[in-house]
CSV table of N, CA, C and O and ligand atoms in Angstrom, one decimal:
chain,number,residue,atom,x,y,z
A,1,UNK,N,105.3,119.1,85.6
A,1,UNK,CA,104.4,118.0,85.9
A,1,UNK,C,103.7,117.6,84.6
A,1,UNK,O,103.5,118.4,83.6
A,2,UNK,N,103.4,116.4,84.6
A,2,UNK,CA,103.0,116.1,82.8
A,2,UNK,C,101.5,115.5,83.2
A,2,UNK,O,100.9,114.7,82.5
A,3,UNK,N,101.0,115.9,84.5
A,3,UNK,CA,99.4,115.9,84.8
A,3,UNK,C,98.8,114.5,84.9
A,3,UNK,O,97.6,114.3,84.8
A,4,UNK,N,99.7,113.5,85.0
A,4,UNK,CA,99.9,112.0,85.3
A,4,UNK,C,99.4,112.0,86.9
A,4,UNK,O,99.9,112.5,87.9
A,5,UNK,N,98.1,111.0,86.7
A,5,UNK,CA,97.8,110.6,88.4
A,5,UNK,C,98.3,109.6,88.9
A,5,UNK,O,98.0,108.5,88.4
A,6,UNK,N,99.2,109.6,90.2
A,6,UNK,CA,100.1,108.6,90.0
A,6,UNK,C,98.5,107.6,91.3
A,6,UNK,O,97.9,108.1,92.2
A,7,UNK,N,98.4,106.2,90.9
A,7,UNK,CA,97.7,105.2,91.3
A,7,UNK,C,98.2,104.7,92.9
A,7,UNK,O,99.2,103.9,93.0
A,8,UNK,N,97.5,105.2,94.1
A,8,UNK,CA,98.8,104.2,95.2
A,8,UNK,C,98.7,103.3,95.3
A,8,UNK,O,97.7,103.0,94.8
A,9,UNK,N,99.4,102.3,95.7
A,9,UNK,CA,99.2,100.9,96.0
A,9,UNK,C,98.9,100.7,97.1
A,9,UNK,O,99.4,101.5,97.8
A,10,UNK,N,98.0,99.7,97.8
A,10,UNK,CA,97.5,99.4,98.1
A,10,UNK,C,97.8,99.2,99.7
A,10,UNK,O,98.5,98.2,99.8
A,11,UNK,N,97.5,99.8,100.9
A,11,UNK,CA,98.5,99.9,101.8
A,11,UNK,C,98.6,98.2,102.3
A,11,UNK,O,97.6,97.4,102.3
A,12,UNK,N,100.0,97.5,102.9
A,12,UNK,CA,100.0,96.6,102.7
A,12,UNK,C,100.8,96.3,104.2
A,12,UNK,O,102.0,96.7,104.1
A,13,UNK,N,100.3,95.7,105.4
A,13,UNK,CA,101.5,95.2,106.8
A,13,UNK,C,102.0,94.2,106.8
A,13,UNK,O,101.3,93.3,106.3
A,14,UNK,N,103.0,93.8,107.0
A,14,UNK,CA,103.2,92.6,107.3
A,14,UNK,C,103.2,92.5,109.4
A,14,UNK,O,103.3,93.4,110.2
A,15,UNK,N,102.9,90.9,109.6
A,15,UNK,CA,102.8,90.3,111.1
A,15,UNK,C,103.0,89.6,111.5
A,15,UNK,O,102.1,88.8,111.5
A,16,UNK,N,104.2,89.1,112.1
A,16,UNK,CA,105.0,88.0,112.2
A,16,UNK,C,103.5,87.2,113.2
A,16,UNK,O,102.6,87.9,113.7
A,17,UNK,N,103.7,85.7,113.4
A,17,UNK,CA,103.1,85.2,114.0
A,17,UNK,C,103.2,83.9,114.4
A,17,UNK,O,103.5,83.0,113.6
A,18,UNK,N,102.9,83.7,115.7
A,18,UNK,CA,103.3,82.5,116.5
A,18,UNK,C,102.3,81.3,116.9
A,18,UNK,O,101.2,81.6,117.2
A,19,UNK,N,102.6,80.1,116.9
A,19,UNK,CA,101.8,79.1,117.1
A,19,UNK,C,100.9,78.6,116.2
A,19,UNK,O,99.9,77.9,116.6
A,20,UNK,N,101.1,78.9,114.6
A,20,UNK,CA,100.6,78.1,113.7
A,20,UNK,C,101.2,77.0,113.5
A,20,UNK,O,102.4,76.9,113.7
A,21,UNK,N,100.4,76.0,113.1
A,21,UNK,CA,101.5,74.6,113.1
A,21,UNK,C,100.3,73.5,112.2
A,21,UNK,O,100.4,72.2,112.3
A,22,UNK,N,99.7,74.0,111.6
A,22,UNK,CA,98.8,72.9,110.5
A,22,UNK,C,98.3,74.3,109.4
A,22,UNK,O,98.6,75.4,109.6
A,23,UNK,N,97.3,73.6,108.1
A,23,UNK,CA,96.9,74.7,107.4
A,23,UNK,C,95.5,75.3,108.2
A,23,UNK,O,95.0,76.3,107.8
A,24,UNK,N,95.2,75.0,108.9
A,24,UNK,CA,93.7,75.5,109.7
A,24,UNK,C,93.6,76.3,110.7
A,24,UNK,O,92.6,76.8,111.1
A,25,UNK,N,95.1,76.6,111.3
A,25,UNK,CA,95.6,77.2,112.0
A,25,UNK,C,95.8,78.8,111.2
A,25,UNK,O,95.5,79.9,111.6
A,26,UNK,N,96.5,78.5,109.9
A,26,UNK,CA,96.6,79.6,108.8
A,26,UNK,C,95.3,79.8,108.3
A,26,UNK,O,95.8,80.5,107.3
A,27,UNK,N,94.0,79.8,108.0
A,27,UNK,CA,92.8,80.0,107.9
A,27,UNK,C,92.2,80.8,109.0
A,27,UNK,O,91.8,82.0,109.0
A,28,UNK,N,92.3,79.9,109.8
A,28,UNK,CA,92.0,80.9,111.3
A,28,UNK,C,92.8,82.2,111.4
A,28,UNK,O,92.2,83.3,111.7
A,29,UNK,N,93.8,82.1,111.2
A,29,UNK,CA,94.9,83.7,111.5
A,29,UNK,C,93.6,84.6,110.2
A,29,UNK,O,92.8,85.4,110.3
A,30,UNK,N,94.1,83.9,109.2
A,30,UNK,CA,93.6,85.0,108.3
A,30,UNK,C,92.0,85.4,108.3
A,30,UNK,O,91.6,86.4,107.9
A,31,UNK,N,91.4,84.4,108.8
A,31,UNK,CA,89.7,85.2,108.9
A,31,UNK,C,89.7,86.1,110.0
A,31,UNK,O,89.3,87.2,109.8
A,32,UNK,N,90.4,85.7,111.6
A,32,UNK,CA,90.5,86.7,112.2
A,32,UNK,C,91.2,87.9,111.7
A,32,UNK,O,90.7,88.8,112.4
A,33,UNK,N,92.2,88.5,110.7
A,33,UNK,CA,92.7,89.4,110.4
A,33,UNK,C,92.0,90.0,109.3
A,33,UNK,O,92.4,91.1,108.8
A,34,UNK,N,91.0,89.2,108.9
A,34,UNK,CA,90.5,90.1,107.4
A,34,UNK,C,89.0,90.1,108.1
A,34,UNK,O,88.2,89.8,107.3
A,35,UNK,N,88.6,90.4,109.4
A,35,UNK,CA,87.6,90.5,110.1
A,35,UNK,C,87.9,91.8,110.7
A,35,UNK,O,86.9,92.5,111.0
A,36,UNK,N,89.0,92.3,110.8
A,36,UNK,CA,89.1,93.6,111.4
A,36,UNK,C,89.1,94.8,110.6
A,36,UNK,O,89.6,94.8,109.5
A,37,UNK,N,88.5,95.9,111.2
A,37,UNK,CA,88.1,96.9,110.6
A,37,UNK,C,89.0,97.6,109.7
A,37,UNK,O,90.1,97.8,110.2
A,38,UNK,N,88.8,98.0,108.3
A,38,UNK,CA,90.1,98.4,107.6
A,38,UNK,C,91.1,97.5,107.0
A,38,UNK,O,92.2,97.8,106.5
A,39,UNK,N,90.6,96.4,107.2
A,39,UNK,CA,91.8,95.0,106.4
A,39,UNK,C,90.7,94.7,105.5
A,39,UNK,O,89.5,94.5,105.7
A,40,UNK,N,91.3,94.7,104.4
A,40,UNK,CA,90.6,94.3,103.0
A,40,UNK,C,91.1,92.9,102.4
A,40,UNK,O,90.5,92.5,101.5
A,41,UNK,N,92.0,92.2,102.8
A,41,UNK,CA,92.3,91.0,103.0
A,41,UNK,C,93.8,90.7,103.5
A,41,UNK,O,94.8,91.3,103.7
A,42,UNK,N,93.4,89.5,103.7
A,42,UNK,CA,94.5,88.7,104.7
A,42,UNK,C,95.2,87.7,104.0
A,42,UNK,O,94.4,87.1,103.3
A,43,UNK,N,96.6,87.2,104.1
A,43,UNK,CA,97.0,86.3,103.4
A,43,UNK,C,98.2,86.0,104.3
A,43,UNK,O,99.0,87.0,104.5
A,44,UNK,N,98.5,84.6,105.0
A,44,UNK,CA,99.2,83.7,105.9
A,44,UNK,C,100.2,83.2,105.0
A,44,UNK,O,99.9,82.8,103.8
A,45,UNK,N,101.4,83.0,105.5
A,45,UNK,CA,102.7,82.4,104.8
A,45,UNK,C,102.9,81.6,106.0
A,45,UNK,O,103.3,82.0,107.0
A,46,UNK,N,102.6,80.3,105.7
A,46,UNK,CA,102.6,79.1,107.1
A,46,UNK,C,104.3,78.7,107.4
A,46,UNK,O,104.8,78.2,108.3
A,47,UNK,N,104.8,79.2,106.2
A,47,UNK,CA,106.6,78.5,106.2
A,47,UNK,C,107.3,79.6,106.9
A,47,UNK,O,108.0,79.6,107.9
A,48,UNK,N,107.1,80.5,106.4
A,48,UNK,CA,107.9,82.1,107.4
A,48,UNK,C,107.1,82.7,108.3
A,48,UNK,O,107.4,83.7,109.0
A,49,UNK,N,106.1,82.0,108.4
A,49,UNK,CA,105.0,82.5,109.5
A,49,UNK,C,104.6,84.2,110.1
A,49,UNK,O,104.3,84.7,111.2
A,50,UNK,N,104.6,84.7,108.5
A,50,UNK,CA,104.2,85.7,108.4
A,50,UNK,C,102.7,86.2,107.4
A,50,UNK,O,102.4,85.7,106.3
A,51,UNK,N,102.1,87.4,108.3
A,51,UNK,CA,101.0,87.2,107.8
A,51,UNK,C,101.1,88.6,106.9
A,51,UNK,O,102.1,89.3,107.3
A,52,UNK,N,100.4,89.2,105.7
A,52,UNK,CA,100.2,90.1,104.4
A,52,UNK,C,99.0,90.7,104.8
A,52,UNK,O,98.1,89.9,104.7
A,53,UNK,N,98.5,92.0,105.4
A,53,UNK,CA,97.5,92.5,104.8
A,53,UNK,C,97.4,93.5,104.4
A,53,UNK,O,98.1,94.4,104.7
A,54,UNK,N,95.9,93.5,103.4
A,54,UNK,CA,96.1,94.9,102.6
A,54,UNK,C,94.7,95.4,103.3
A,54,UNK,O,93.6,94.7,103.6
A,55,UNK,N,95.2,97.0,103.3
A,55,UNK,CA,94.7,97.7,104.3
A,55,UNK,C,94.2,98.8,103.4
A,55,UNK,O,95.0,99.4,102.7
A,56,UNK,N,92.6,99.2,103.3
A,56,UNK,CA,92.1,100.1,103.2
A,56,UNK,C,92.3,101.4,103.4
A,56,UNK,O,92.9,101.8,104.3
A,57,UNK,N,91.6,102.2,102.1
A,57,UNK,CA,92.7,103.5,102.2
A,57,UNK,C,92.8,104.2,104.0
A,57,UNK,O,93.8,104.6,104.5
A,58,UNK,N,91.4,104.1,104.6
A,58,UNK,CA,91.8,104.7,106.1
A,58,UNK,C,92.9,103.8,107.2
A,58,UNK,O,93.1,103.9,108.4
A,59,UNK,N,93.3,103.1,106.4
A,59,UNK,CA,94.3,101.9,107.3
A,59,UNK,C,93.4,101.1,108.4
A,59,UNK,O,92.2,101.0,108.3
A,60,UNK,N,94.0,100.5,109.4
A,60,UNK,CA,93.9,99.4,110.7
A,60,UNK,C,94.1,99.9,111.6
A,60,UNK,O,94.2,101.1,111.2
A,61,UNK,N,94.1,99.9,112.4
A,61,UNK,CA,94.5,99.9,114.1
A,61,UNK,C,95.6,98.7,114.2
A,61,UNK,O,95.5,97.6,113.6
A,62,UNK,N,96.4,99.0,114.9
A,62,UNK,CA,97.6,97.7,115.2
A,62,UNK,C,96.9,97.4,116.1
A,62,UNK,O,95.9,96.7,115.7
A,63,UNK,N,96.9,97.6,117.2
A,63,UNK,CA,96.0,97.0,118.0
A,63,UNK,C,95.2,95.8,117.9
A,63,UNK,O,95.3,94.7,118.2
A,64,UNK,N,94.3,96.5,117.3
A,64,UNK,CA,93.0,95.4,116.5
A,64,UNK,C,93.6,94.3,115.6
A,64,UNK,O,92.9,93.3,115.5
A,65,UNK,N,94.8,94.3,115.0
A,65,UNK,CA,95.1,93.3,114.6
A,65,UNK,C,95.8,92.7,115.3
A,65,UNK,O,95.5,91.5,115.3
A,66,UNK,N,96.6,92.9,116.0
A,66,UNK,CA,97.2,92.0,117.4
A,66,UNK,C,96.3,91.7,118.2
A,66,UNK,O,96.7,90.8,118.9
A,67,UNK,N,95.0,92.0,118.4
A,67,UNK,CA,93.7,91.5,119.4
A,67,UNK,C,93.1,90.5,118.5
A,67,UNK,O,92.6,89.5,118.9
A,68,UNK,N,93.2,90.8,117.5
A,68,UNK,CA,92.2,89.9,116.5
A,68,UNK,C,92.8,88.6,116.2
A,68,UNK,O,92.1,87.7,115.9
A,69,UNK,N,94.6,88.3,116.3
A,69,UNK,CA,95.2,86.9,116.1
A,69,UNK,C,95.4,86.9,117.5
A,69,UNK,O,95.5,85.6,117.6
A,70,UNK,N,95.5,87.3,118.9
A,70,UNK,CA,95.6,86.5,119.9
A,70,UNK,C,94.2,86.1,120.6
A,70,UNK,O,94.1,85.5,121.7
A,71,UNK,N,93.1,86.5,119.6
A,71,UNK,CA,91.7,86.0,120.5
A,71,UNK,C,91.7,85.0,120.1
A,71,UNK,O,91.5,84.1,120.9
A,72,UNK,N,91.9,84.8,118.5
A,72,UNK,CA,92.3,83.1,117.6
A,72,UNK,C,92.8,82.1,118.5
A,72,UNK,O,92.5,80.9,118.5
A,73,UNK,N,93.8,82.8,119.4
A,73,UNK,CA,94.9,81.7,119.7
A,73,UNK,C,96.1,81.8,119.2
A,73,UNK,O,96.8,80.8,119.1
A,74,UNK,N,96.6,82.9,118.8
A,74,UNK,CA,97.9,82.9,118.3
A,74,UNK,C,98.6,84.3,118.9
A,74,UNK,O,98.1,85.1,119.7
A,75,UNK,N,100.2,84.6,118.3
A,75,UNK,CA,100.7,85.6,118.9
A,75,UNK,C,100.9,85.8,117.7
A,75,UNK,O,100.9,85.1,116.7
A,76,UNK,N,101.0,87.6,117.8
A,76,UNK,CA,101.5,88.5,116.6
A,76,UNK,C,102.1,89.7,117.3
A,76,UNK,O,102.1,90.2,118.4
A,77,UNK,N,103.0,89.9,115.8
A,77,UNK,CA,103.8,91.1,116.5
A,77,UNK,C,103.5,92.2,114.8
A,77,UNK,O,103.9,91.8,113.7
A,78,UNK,N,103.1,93.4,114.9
A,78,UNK,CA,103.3,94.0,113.1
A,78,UNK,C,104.4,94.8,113.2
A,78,UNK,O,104.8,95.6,114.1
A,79,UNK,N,105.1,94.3,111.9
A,79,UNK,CA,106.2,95.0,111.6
A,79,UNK,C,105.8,96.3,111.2
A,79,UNK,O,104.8,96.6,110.5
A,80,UNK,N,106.7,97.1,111.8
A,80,UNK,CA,106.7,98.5,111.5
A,80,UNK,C,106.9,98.9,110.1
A,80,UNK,O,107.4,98.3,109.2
A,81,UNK,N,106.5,100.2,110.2
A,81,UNK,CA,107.1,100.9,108.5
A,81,UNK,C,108.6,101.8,108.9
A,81,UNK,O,108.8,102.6,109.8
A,82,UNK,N,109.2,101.2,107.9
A,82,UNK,CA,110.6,102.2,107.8
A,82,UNK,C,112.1,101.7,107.9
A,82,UNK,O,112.1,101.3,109.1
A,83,UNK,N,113.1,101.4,107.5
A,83,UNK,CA,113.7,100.6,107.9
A,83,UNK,C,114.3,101.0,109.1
A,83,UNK,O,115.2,100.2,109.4
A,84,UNK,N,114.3,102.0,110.0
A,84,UNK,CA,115.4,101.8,111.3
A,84,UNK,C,114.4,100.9,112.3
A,84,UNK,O,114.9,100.0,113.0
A,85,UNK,N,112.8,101.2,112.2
A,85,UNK,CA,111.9,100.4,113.2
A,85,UNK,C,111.7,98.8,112.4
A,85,UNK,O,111.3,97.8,113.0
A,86,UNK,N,112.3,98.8,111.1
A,86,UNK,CA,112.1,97.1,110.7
A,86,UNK,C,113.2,96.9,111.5
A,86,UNK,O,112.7,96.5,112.5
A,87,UNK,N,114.5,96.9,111.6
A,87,UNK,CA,115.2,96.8,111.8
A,87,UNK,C,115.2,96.8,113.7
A,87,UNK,O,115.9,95.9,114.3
A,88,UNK,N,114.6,97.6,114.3
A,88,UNK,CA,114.2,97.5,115.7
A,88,UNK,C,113.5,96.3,116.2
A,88,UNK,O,113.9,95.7,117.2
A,89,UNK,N,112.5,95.8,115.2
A,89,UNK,CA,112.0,95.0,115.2
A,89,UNK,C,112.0,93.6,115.1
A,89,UNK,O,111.1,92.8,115.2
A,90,UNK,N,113.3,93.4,114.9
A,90,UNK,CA,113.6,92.2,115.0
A,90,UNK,C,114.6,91.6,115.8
A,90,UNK,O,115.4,90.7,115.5
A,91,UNK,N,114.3,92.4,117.2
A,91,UNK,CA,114.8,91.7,118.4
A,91,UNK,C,113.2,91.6,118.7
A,91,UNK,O,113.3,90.7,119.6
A,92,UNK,N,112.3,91.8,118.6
A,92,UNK,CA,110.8,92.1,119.0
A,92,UNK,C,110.4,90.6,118.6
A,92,UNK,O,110.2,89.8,119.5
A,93,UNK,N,110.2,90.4,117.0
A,93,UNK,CA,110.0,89.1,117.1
A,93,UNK,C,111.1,88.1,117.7
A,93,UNK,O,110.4,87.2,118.4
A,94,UNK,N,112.3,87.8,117.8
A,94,UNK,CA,112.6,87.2,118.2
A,94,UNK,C,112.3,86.9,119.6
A,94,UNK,O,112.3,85.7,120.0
A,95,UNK,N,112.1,87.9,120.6
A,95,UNK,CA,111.4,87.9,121.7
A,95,UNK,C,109.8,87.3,121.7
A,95,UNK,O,109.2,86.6,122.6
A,96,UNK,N,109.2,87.7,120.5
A,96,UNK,CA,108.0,86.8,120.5
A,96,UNK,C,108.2,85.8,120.6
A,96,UNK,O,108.0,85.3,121.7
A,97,UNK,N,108.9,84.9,119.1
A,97,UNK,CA,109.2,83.4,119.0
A,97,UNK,C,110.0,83.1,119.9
A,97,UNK,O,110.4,82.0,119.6
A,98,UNK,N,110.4,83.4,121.0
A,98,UNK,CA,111.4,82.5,122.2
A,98,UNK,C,110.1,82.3,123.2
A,98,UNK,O,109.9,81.2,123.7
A,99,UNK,N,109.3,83.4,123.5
A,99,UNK,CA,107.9,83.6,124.1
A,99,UNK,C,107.3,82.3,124.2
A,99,UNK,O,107.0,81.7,125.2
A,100,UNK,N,107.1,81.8,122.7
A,100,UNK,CA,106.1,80.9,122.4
A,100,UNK,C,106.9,79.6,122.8
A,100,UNK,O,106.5,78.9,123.8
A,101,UNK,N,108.1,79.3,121.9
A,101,UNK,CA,108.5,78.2,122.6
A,101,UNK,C,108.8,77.9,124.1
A,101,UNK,O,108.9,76.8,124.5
A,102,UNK,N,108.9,79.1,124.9
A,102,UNK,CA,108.9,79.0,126.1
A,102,UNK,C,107.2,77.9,126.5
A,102,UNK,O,107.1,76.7,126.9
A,103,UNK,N,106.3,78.8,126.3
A,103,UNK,CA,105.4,78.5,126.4
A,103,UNK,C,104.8,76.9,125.9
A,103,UNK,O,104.1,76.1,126.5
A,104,UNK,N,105.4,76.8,124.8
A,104,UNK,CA,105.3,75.1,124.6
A,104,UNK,C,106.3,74.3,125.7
A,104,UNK,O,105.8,73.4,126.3
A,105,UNK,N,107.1,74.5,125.7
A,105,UNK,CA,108.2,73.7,126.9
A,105,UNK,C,107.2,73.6,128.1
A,105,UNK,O,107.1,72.5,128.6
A,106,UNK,N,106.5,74.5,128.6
A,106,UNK,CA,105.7,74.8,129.9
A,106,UNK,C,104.5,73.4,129.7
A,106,UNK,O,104.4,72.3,130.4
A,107,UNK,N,103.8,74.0,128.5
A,107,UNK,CA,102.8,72.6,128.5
A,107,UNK,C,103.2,71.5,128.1
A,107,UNK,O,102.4,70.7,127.9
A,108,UNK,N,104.4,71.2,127.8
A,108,UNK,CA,104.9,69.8,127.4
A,108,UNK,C,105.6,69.3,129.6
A,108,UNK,O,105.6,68.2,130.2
A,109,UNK,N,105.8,70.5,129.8
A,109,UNK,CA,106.2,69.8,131.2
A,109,UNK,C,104.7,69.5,132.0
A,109,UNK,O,104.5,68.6,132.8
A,110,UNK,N,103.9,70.6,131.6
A,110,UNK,CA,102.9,69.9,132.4
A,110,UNK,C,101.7,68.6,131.9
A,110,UNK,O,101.0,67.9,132.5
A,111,UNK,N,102.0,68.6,130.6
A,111,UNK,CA,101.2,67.2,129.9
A,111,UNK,C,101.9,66.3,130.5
A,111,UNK,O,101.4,65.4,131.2
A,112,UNK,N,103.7,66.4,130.4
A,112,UNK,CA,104.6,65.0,131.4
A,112,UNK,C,104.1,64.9,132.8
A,112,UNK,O,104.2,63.8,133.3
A,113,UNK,N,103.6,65.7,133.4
A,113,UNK,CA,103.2,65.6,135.0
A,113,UNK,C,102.1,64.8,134.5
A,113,UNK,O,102.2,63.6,134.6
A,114,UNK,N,101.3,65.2,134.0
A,114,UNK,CA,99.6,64.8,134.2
A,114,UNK,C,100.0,62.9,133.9
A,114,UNK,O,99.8,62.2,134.8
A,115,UNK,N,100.5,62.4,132.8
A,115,UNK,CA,100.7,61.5,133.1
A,115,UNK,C,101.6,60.2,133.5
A,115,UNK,O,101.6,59.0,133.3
A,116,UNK,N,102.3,61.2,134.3
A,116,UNK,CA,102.7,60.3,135.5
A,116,UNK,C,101.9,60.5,136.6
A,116,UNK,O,102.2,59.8,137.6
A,117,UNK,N,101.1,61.1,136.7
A,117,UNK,CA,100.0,61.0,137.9
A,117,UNK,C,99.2,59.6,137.2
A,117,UNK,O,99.3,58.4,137.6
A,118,UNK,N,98.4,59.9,136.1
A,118,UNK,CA,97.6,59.3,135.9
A,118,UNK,C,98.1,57.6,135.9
A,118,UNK,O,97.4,56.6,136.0
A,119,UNK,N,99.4,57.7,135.6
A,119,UNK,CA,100.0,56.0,135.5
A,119,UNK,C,100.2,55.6,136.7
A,119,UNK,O,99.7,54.5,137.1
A,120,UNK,N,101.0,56.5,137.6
A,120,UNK,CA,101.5,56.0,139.0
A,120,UNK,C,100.2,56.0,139.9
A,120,UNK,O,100.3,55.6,141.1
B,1,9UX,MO1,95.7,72.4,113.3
B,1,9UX,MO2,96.1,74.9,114.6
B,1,9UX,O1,95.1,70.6,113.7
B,1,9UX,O2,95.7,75.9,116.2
B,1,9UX,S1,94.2,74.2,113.7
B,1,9UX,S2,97.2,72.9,114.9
């Protein structure tokens, strides 16, 4: 040992996420996620729609950060650590992202109802 302190970096999640679709939407994700206990900041990628945070040496709660982007209004899913659970995890989000677009199909059929009532 040559008595060198090695520096950690900084612990850091990534969290896929659903139903942003302007920049205000990505502000919103990130104040809710850099609002939760143990997130030292938040940083949104609106094109891959994945969110960055770096996490305090006592870490996050997953939880808390999946509660904290769907009270926003949005879905999250955090990627795991390790590659067999990254790797698990991406039938996970894809099940997210089908979720969501399901969900938009739903209110696009019911905004088409509402106005054909309102015209007929
Ligand atoms: Mo932008 Mo996001 O007008 O929920 S804030 S779509």
């Amino acid at each position: 040992m040559t008595g060198a302190v090695a520096v950690a970096e900084p612990a850091k999640r990534e969290i896929a996420i659903t139903g942003m679709t302007c920049a205000s939407c990505v502000r919103s994700v990130e104040t809710a996620l850099a609002s939760v206990a143990g997130v030292e900041s938040a940083e949104v990628n609106l094109a891959n729609e994945r969110a960055t945070v770096r996490l305090g040496a006592a870490g996050a709660e997953v939880g808390d950060l999946v509660h904290a982007v769907e009270r926003a209004g949005y879905g999250a899913l955090v990627i795991p650590e390790g590659d067999a659970a990254r790797a698990a995890a991406v039938e996970d989000e894809r099940a997210l992202r089908l979720r969501y677009v399901a969900s938009l199909q739903r209110r696009l059929i019911v905004a088409d109802t509402q106005v054909g009532e309102q015209v007929g």
